[in-house]
Each structure stands twice: as structure tokens, then as C-alpha cells.
Short mmCIF file of N, CA and C in Angstrom, two decimals:
data_model
loop_
_atom_site.label_atom_id
_atom_site.label_comp_id
_atom_site.label_asym_id
_atom_site.label_seq_id
_atom_site.Cartn_x
_atom_site.Cartn_y
_atom_site.Cartn_z
N MET A 20 55.57 38.90 -28.89
CA MET A 20 54.24 39.52 -27.78
C MET A 20 53.41 38.26 -27.47
N ASN A 21 53.02 38.90 -26.29
CA ASN A 21 51.75 37.91 -25.80
C ASN A 21 50.52 38.40 -26.49
N MET A 22 49.57 37.55 -26.16
CA MET A 22 48.00 37.50 -27.09
C MET A 22 47.49 38.75 -26.52
N ASN A 23 47.52 39.28 -25.12
CA ASN A 23 46.91 40.36 -24.87
C ASN A 23 47.39 41.60 -25.70
N LYS A 24 48.93 41.87 -25.69
CA LYS A 24 49.45 42.96 -26.33
C LYS A 24 49.05 42.70 -27.93
N ILE A 25 48.75 41.78 -28.44
CA ILE A 25 48.33 41.51 -30.01
C ILE A 25 46.97 41.82 -29.99
N LYS A 26 46.15 41.69 -29.30
CA LYS A 26 44.60 42.00 -29.18
C LYS A 26 44.47 43.38 -28.92
N PHE A 27 45.40 44.08 -28.11
CA PHE A 27 45.11 45.50 -27.94
C PHE A 27 45.68 46.21 -29.12
N TYR A 28 46.79 45.85 -29.79
CA TYR A 28 47.04 46.57 -30.94
C TYR A 28 46.16 46.38 -32.13
N LEU A 29 45.52 45.18 -32.37
CA LEU A 29 44.63 45.08 -33.09
C LEU A 29 43.35 45.84 -32.98
N GLN A 30 42.85 45.76 -31.77
CA GLN A 30 41.79 46.89 -31.33
C GLN A 30 42.02 48.32 -31.80
N ARG A 31 43.21 48.71 -31.71
CA ARG A 31 43.61 50.00 -31.86
C ARG A 31 43.54 50.35 -33.39
N ILE A 32 44.03 49.43 -33.95
CA ILE A 32 44.05 49.64 -35.43
C ILE A 32 42.85 49.90 -36.01
N TYR A 33 42.07 48.92 -35.43
CA TYR A 33 40.56 48.82 -36.02
C TYR A 33 39.93 50.12 -35.46
N ARG A 34 39.95 50.38 -34.10
CA ARG A 34 39.25 51.60 -34.18
C ARG A 34 39.65 53.24 -34.67
N LEU A 35 41.21 53.18 -35.27
CA LEU A 35 41.71 54.12 -36.03
C LEU A 35 40.79 54.15 -37.13
N ALA A 36 40.55 53.12 -37.97
CA ALA A 36 39.79 52.90 -39.08
C ALA A 36 38.52 53.21 -39.27
N LEU A 37 37.54 53.33 -38.04
CA LEU A 37 36.50 53.75 -37.90
C LEU A 37 36.39 55.13 -38.30
N SER A 38 34.91 55.55 -38.62
CA SER A 38 34.81 57.11 -39.11
C SER A 38 34.75 57.64 -37.44
N PHE A 39 34.77 59.10 -37.65
CA PHE A 39 34.84 60.01 -36.51
C PHE A 39 33.25 59.42 -35.88
N LYS A 40 32.44 59.51 -36.50
CA LYS A 40 31.17 59.21 -35.68
C LYS A 40 30.85 57.87 -35.15
N LYS A 41 31.50 56.87 -35.80
CA LYS A 41 31.41 55.36 -35.06
C LYS A 41 32.63 55.35 -33.77
N GLN A 42 33.78 56.26 -33.84
CA GLN A 42 34.69 56.30 -32.88
C GLN A 42 34.12 57.07 -31.57
N GLU A 43 33.13 58.23 -32.17
CA GLU A 43 32.42 59.00 -30.96
C GLU A 43 31.68 57.91 -30.07
N GLU A 44 30.55 57.08 -31.03
CA GLU A 44 29.98 56.33 -30.32
C GLU A 44 30.24 55.07 -29.45
N LEU A 45 31.69 54.56 -29.84
CA LEU A 45 32.32 53.76 -29.17
C LEU A 45 32.90 54.13 -27.92
N VAL A 46 33.47 55.52 -27.72
CA VAL A 46 34.07 55.98 -26.51
C VAL A 46 32.65 56.21 -25.53
N TRP A 47 31.45 56.78 -26.15
CA TRP A 47 30.51 57.01 -25.12
C TRP A 47 29.99 55.90 -24.67
N LYS A 48 30.20 54.79 -25.23
CA LYS A 48 29.44 53.28 -24.64
C LYS A 48 30.30 53.21 -23.96
N GLU A 49 31.82 52.87 -24.03
CA GLU A 49 32.85 52.58 -23.06
C GLU A 49 32.83 53.48 -21.86
N LEU A 50 32.45 54.67 -22.02
CA LEU A 50 32.58 55.52 -21.02
C LEU A 50 31.32 55.13 -20.19
N LYS A 51 30.40 55.04 -20.41
CA LYS A 51 29.25 54.57 -19.55
C LYS A 51 29.38 53.41 -19.03
N LYS A 52 30.05 52.46 -19.67
CA LYS A 52 30.51 51.09 -19.12
C LYS A 52 31.43 51.16 -17.98
N LEU A 53 32.14 52.01 -18.15
CA LEU A 53 33.34 52.28 -17.12
C LEU A 53 32.55 52.78 -15.61
N ASN A 54 31.71 53.63 -16.01
CA ASN A 54 31.14 54.12 -14.76
C ASN A 54 30.39 53.14 -14.24
N ALA A 55 29.57 52.24 -14.97
CA ALA A 55 28.65 51.09 -14.30
C ALA A 55 29.47 50.08 -13.58
N ILE A 56 30.69 49.72 -14.02
CA ILE A 56 31.46 48.41 -13.53
C ILE A 56 31.99 49.21 -12.43
N ALA A 57 32.68 50.29 -12.58
CA ALA A 57 33.44 50.76 -11.13
C ALA A 57 32.36 50.94 -10.03
N ASP A 58 31.01 50.93 -10.38
CA ASP A 58 29.90 51.50 -9.64
C ASP A 58 30.13 52.77 -8.78
N TRP A 59 30.57 54.16 -9.80
CA TRP A 59 30.71 55.31 -9.19
C TRP A 59 29.10 55.86 -9.32
N LYS A 60 29.15 56.69 -8.69
CA LYS A 60 27.90 57.61 -8.31
C LYS A 60 28.10 58.30 -9.63
N HIS A 61 26.93 58.42 -10.48
CA HIS A 61 27.18 59.01 -11.87
C HIS A 61 25.74 59.39 -12.26
N GLY A 62 25.38 60.48 -13.51
CA GLY A 62 24.49 60.72 -13.86
C GLY A 62 24.71 60.78 -15.25
N VAL A 63 23.89 60.29 -16.15
CA VAL A 63 24.25 60.17 -17.47
C VAL A 63 22.95 60.69 -18.17
N TYR A 64 23.56 61.87 -19.17
CA TYR A 64 22.85 62.69 -19.93
C TYR A 64 23.01 62.39 -21.49
N GLU A 65 22.18 61.50 -22.12
CA GLU A 65 22.23 60.85 -23.32
C GLU A 65 22.16 62.00 -24.34
N LYS A 66 21.19 62.80 -24.09
CA LYS A 66 21.09 63.93 -25.20
C LYS A 66 22.43 64.59 -25.51
N GLU A 67 22.92 65.09 -24.45
CA GLU A 67 24.03 66.02 -24.38
C GLU A 67 25.29 65.23 -24.74
N LYS A 68 25.48 63.87 -24.30
CA LYS A 68 26.38 62.88 -24.24
C LYS A 68 27.53 63.71 -23.11
N TYR A 69 26.97 63.40 -21.93
CA TYR A 69 27.53 64.21 -20.89
C TYR A 69 27.19 63.39 -19.78
N ILE A 70 28.25 62.94 -18.92
CA ILE A 70 28.20 62.07 -17.57
C ILE A 70 28.91 62.69 -16.55
N GLU A 71 28.30 63.01 -15.53
CA GLU A 71 28.58 63.57 -14.45
C GLU A 71 28.87 62.56 -12.95
N THR A 72 30.24 62.46 -12.64
CA THR A 72 30.52 61.38 -11.68
C THR A 72 30.92 62.15 -10.39
N ILE A 73 30.71 61.58 -9.43
CA ILE A 73 30.74 61.91 -7.99
C ILE A 73 31.68 60.97 -7.36
N PHE A 74 33.22 61.67 -6.97
CA PHE A 74 34.24 60.89 -6.18
C PHE A 74 34.14 61.47 -4.87
N GLU A 75 34.14 60.50 -3.83
CA GLU A 75 34.42 60.98 -2.55
C GLU A 75 35.90 60.71 -2.00
N LEU A 76 36.35 62.00 -1.42
CA LEU A 76 37.90 62.03 -1.30
C LEU A 76 38.03 61.50 0.20
N GLY A 77 37.11 61.67 0.87
CA GLY A 77 37.48 61.54 2.38
C GLY A 77 36.33 62.17 3.20
N GLU A 78 36.29 61.99 4.60
CA GLU A 78 35.29 62.21 5.28
C GLU A 78 35.40 63.78 5.56
N GLU A 79 36.43 64.30 5.63
CA GLU A 79 36.54 65.76 5.84
C GLU A 79 36.58 66.33 4.50
#
């Protein structure tokens, strides 16, 4: 196994060991990060834990 596979495997084990609430917080944080890094047009609604993302498919 290379280092990336080992890191990914250990990360998955760690996340599975977390409580449901911590898992939810981690997913929410990563979802916001994904939208920001990808520079997608999006709106974040913290209270509802809701993200609205707009994708442009084409000119027509």
C-alpha cells in the first residue's frame, strides 16, 4: 500500500469511530470547504445546515 491509501484508510476508521454529531459536523465543514475551493456559486445556510449550489451547464 502506498502512503495515500494508508492515510485514507486510517482517516475512514477515525471518522467511523466518531459520534454521529461529530460526523455530521465534519461532513458539513468539508461540504462548505468543497464549495469554496471549487469556486462554485453557492449560498450557505448555517442554521438549517443547507447549501444551495448553482451549476451552469451551457449557454443555451
